[in-house]
Amino acid sequence: MGSAPECSLYFEDRGLEPVHAGIFYMNGRFNLDNLTDLTDVFVNDVTLSKNELMPLSFGDHILIARLRLQFEQRYQLFVNA
């Protein structure tokens, strides 16, 4: 995620780096990775260092620059007719 239109999660925020952070699914968990050392990234008020992975749980609060996000789980149901 970042301010570059090429990012999967793109936000128009001058406080974001072009590629600022990433959410990755590894070993059965979602993880947040801080990809820059210019602006702090927080999960539930805990600061992530550059290239530090933080496991995410549903309901976690993420703060990147002025962007506030909440990590949520959504379900989709597909019915074969």
CSV table of C-alpha atoms in Angstrom, one decimal:
chain,number,residue,atom,x,y,z
A,1,MET,CA,0.0,0.0,0.0
A,2,GLY,CA,1.1,3.5,-0.7
A,3,SER,CA,0.6,6.7,-2.7
A,4,ALA,CA,1.7,5.1,-6.0
A,5,PRO,CA,-1.2,4.2,-8.3
A,6,GLU,CA,0.5,0.9,-9.0
A,7,CYS,CA,-0.1,-0.2,-5.4
A,8,SER,CA,-2.9,-2.7,-4.7
A,9,LEU,CA,-4.1,-0.4,-1.9
A,10,TYR,CA,-3.6,3.1,-3.3
A,11,PHE,CA,-4.3,6.2,-1.2
A,12,GLU,CA,-3.9,9.9,-2.2
A,13,ASP,CA,-2.1,11.1,0.9
A,14,ARG,CA,1.0,13.3,0.8
A,15,GLY,CA,2.2,11.7,4.0
A,16,LEU,CA,2.5,8.2,2.4
A,17,GLU,CA,5.5,7.0,0.5
A,18,PRO,CA,4.9,5.6,-3.0
A,19,VAL,CA,5.3,2.1,-1.5
A,20,HIS,CA,4.9,2.5,2.2
A,21,ALA,CA,3.7,-0.9,3.7
A,22,GLY,CA,2.5,-4.3,2.7
A,23,ILE,CA,0.0,-6.8,4.0
A,24,PHE,CA,1.2,-10.4,3.4
A,25,TYR,CA,-0.4,-13.8,4.1
A,26,MET,CA,2.3,-16.2,5.4
A,27,ASN,CA,2.2,-19.3,7.6
A,28,GLY,CA,-1.5,-19.0,8.0
A,29,ARG,CA,-1.5,-15.4,9.2
A,30,PHE,CA,-1.8,-11.9,7.8
A,31,ASN,CA,1.3,-9.7,8.5
A,32,LEU,CA,1.9,-6.0,8.1
A,33,ASP,CA,5.4,-5.0,6.8
A,34,ASN,CA,6.7,-1.5,7.2
A,35,LEU,CA,8.6,-0.8,3.9
A,36,THR,CA,10.0,2.7,4.7
A,37,ASP,CA,12.0,4.3,7.4
A,38,LEU,CA,10.7,7.9,6.6
A,39,THR,CA,7.4,7.7,8.4
A,40,ASP,CA,6.3,5.6,11.3
A,41,VAL,CA,3.8,2.7,10.9
A,42,PHE,CA,1.8,1.7,14.0
A,43,VAL,CA,-0.4,-1.4,14.8
A,44,ASN,CA,-2.4,-0.8,18.0
A,45,ASP,CA,-0.1,2.0,19.0
A,46,VAL,CA,3.0,-0.2,18.6
A,47,THR,CA,5.6,1.2,16.2
A,48,LEU,CA,7.0,-1.1,13.4
A,49,SER,CA,10.6,-0.6,12.4
A,50,LYS,CA,11.5,-0.7,8.7
A,51,ASN,CA,11.1,-4.3,7.3
A,52,GLU,CA,9.6,-5.5,10.6
A,53,LEU,CA,6.7,-7.9,10.2
A,54,MET,CA,3.7,-7.6,12.6
A,55,PRO,CA,1.1,-10.3,12.7
A,56,LEU,CA,-2.4,-8.8,12.3
A,57,SER,CA,-5.5,-9.9,14.0
A,58,PHE,CA,-9.0,-8.9,13.0
A,59,GLY,CA,-9.9,-5.6,14.7
A,60,ASP,CA,-6.3,-4.3,14.8
A,61,HIS,CA,-5.9,-0.6,14.2
A,62,ILE,CA,-3.3,0.5,11.7
A,63,LEU,CA,-1.9,4.1,11.5
A,64,ILE,CA,0.3,5.0,8.5
A,65,ALA,CA,1.0,8.8,8.2
A,66,ARG,CA,-2.5,10.3,8.5
A,67,LEU,CA,-4.3,7.2,7.3
A,68,ARG,CA,-6.2,5.2,9.9
A,69,LEU,CA,-7.3,1.7,9.0
A,70,GLN,CA,-8.9,-1.2,10.8
A,71,PHE,CA,-8.1,-4.7,9.8
A,72,GLU,CA,-11.4,-6.6,9.4
A,73,GLN,CA,-12.6,-9.9,8.2
A,74,ARG,CA,-15.4,-10.1,5.6
A,75,TYR,CA,-17.2,-13.2,4.3
A,76,GLN,CA,-18.5,-13.9,0.9
A,77,LEU,CA,-21.0,-16.6,0.2
A,78,PHE,CA,-21.2,-18.2,-3.2
A,79,VAL,CA,-24.1,-20.5,-4.0
A,80,ASN,CA,-24.0,-22.8,-7.0
A,81,ALA,CA,-27.5,-22.9,-8.5
